[in-house]
Coordinates of C-alpha atoms and ligand atoms in Angstrom, one line a residue:
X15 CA 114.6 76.0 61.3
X16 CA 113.3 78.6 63.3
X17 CA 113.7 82.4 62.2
X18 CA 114.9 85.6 64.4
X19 CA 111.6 87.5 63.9
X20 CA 109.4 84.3 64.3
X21 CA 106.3 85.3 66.1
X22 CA 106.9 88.8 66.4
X23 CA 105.1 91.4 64.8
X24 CA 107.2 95.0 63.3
X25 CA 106.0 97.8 62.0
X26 CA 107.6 99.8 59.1
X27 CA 107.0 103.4 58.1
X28 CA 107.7 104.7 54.6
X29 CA 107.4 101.2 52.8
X30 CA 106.6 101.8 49.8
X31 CA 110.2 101.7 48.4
X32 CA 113.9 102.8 49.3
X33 CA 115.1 101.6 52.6
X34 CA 111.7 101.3 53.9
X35 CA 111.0 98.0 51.7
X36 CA 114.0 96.9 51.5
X37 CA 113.9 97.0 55.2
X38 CA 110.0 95.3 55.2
X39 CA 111.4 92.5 53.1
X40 CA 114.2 92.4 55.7
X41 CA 112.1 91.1 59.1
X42 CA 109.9 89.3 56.9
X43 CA 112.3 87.0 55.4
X44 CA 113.5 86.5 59.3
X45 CA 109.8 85.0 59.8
X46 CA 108.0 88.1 61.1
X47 CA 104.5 89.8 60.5
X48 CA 104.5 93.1 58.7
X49 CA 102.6 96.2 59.4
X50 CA 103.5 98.6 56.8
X51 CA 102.3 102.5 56.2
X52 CA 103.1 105.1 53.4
X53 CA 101.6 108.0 52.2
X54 CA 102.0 106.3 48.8
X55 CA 99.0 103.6 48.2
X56 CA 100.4 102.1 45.4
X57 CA 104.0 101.4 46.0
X58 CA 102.6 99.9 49.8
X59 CA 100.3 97.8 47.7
X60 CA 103.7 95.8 45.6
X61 CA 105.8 96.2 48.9
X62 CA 102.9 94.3 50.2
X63 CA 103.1 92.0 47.5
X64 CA 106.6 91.5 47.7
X65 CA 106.6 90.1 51.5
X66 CA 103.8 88.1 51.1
X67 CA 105.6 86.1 48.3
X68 CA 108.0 86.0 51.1
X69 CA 105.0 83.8 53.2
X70 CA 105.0 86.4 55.4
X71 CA 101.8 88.2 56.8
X72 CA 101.5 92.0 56.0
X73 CA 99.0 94.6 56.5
X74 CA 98.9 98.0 55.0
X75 CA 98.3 101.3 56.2
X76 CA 97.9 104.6 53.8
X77 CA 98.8 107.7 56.4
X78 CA 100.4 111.0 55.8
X79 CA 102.6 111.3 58.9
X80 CA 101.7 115.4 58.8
X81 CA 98.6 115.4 60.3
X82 CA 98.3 114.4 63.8
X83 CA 94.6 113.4 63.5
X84 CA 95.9 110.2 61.0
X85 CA 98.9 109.4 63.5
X86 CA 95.9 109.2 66.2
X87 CA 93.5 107.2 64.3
X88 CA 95.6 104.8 62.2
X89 CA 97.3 104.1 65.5
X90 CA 94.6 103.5 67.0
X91 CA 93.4 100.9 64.4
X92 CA 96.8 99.3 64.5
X93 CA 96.6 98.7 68.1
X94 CA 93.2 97.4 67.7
X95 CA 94.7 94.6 65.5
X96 CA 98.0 94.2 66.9
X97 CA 98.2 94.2 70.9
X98 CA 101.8 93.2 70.7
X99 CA 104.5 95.4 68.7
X100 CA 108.4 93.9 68.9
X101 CA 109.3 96.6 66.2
X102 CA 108.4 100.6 65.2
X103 CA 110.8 101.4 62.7
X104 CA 110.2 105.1 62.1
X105 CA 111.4 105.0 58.7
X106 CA 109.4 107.4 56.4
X107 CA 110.9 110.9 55.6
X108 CA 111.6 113.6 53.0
X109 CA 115.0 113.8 52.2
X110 CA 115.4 115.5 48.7
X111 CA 114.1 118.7 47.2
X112 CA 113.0 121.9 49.1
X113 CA 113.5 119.9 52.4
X114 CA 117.2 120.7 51.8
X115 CA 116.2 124.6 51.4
X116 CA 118.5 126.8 53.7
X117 CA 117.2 127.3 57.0
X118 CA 116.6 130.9 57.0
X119 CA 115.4 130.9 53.4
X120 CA 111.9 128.6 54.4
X121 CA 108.5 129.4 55.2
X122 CA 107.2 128.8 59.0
X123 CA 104.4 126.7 57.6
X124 CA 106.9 124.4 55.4
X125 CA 109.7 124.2 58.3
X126 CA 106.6 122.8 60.8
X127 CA 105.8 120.5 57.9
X128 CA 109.3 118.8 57.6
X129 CA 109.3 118.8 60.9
X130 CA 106.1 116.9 61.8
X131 CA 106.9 114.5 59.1
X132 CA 110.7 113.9 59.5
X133 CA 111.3 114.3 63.0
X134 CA 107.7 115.0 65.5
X135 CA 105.5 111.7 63.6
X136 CA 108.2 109.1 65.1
X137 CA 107.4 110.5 68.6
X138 CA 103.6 110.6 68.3
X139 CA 103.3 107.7 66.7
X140 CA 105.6 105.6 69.0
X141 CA 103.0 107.3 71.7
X142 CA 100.0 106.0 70.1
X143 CA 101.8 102.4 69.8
X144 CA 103.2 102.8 73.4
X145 CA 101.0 99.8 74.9
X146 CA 101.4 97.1 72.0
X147 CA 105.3 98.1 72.3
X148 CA 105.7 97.6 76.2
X149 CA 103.5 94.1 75.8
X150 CA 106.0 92.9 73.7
X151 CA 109.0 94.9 75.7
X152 CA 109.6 96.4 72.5
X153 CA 112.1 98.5 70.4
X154 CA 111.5 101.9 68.2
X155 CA 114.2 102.7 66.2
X156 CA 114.6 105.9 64.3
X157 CA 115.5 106.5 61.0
X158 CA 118.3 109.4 61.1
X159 CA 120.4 110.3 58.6
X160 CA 124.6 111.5 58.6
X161 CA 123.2 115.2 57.6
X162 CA 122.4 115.7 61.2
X163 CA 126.2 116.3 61.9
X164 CA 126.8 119.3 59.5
X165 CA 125.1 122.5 58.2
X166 CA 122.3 120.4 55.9
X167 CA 119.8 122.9 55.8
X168 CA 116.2 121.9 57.0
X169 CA 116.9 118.3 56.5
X170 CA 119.5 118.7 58.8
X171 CA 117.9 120.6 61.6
X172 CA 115.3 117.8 61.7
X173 CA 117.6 114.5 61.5
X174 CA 119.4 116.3 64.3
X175 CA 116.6 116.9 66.6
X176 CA 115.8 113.5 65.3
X177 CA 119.0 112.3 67.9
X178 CA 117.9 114.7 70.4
X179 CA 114.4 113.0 70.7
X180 CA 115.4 109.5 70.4
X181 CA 117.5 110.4 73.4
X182 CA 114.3 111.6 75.2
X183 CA 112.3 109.0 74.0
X184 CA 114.9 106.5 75.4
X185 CA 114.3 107.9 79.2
X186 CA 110.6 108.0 78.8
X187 CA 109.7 104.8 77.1
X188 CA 112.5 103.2 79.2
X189 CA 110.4 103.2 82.5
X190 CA 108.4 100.9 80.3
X191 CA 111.2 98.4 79.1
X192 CA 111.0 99.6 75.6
X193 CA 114.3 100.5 73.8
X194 CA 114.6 103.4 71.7
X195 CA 117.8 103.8 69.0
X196 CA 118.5 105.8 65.9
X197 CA 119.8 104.8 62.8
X198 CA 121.8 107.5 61.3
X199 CA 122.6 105.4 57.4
X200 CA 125.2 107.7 54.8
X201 CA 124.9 107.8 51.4
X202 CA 122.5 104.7 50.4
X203 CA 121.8 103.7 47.0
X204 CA 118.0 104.1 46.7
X205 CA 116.1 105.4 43.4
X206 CA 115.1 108.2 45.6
X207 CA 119.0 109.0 46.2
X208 CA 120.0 108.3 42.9
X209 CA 117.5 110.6 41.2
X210 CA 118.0 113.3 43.7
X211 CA 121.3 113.5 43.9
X212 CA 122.8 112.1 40.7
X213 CA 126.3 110.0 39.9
X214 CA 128.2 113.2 40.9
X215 CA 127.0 113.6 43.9
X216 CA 127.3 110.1 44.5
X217 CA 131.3 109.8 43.9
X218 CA 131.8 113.1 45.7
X219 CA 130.4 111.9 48.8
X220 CA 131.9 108.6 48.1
X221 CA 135.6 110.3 48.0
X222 CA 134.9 111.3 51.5
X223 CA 134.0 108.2 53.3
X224 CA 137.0 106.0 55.0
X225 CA 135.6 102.6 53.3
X226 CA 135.0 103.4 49.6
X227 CA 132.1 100.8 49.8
X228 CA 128.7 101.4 47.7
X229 CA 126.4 101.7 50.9
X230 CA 123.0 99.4 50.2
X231 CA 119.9 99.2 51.7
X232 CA 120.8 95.8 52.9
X233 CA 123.6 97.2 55.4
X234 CA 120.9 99.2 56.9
X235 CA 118.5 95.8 56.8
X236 CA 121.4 94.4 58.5
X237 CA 121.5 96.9 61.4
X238 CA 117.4 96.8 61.5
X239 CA 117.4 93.6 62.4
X240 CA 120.0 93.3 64.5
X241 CA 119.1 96.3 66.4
X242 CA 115.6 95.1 66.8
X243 CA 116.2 91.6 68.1
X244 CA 116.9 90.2 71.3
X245 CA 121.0 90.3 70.9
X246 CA 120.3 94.0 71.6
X247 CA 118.6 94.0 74.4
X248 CA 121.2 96.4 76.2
X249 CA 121.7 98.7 73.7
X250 CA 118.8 102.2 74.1
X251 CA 119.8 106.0 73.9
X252 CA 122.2 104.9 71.1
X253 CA 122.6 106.4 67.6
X254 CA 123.6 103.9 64.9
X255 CA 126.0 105.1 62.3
X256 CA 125.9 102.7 59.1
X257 CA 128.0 105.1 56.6
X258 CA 131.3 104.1 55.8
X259 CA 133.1 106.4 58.3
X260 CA 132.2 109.7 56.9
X261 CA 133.6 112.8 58.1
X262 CA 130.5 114.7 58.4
X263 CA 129.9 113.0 61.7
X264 CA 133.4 114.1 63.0
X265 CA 130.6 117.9 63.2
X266 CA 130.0 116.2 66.7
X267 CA 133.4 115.8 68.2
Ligands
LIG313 N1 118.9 106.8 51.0 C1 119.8 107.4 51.7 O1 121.0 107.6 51.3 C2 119.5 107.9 53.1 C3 120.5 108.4 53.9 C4 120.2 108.9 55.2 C5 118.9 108.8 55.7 N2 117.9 108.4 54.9 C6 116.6 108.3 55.5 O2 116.0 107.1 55.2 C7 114.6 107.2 55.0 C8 114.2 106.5 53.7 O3 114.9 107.1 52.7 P1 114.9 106.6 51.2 O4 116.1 106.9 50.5 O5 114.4 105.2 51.1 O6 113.8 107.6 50.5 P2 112.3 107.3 49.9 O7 111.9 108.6 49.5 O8 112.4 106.2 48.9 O9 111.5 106.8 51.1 C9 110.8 107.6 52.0 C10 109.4 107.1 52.1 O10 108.6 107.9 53.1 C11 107.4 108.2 52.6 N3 106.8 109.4 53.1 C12 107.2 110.7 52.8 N4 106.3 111.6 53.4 C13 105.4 110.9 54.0 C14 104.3 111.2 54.8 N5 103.9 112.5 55.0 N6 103.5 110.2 55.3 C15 103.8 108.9 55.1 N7 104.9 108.5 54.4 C16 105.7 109.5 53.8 C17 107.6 108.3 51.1 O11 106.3 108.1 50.3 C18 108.6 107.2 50.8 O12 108.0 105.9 50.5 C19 114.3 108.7 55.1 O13 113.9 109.0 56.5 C20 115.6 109.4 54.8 O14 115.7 110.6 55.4 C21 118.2 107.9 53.6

């Protein structure tokens, strides 16, 4: 029986756990061929592992997604491999610790950092990519977060601008029939999530949401693939919320 990703090749960022694997897992078991990048070489390695058991292809990138130079060269290497992209997930971000520092209580240096990773790398990146995605009339899709519609801090700032430039990138990579969305998931349970945050948390923002529904990584596996396919084919400019109704995105009413 034929698959929804057969033949098509996707590209995940930040695969070396959390939503990013789960999400890797996700296209592969739909029959398609996995690029994946981290900066962590290890846990890339066993998400590597993991979709090949799935008889999918997959292969692995080690980047840090601060430094332009990488972006520029392991781009280029991918697109020397792969002339034909159907999928950029922009996954990979820092969303616990001093990311979540106050915004005027942060370094210049460190804000540019969160920055580059969390919310300029998805740009750049796509740009490097831009011919393999318009072969394959592609899709990018953006990995936001609900803390872009309240006062989060630095995370926030850059999961907001996040929106801003998927928008943009929408209108630009448009001319070239390539769709651009945003994801924008709640409160998922990852390890990273549950470590940072803690049961408390959890429950607290839990209490908040209109469903009271554990979100998983699958629901956003569910909207990756759906968003990335063919039965979406109209849909660009758009971001995706996948978080239970929570409030905090009422901030944009
Ligand atoms: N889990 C949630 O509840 C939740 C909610 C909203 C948004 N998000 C977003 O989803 C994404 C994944 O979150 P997660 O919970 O799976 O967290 P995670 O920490 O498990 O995954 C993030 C991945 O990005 C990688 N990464 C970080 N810096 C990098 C860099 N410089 N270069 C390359 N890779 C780098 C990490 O190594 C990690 O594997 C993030 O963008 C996060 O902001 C998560």
């Amino acid at each position: 029986m034929s698959k929804r990703y057969d033949g098509k090749t996707v590209v995940v960022t930040g695969a070396a756990g959390g939503l990013g694997r789960a999400l890797a897992l996700g296209y592969a078991r739909e029959g398609g061929e996995l690029v994946i990048l981290d900066i962590q070489a290890e846990g890339l390695e066993e998400t590597a592992g993991m979709v090949r058991a799935l008889g999918a292809k997959c292969t692995t990138f080690q980047i840090d997604l601060s430094k332009e130079e990488q972006i520029e060269s392991v781009g280029a290497a991918i697109l020397a491999q792969f002339p034909k992209i159907d999928v950029l997930y922009n996954n990979a971000g820092i969303a616990y610790g001093e990311v979540n520092t106050p915004i005027d209580r942060i370094p210049l240096d460190r804000f540019q950092f969160f920055l580059m990773v969390n919310t300029l790398s998805p740009l750049y990146f796509a740009r490097v990519l831009r011919p393999a995605l318009k072969e394959a009339k592609g899709c990018v899709i953006n990995q936001s977060s609900m803390a872009a519609y309240q006062p989060a801090g630095v995370y926030g700032v850059t999961k907001a601008t996040l929106n801003q430039l998927t928008w943009g990138m929408a209108r630009m990579f448009g001319a070239d029939g390539i769709r651009v969305v945003a994801v924008a998931p709640g409160l998922m349970e990852t390890e990273a999530s549950a470590s940072s945050l803690g049961a408390e948390k959890h429950e607290e923002i839990r209490r908040l949401q209109m469903l009271s529904e554990k979100g998983s990584p699958e629901d956003i596996v569910n909207l990756g693939l759906f968003l990335g396919s063919e039965d979406a084919r109209f849909i660009t400019a758009e971001v995706m919320h996948c978080d239970a109704g929570h409030p905090f995105r009422a901030w944009r009413d």
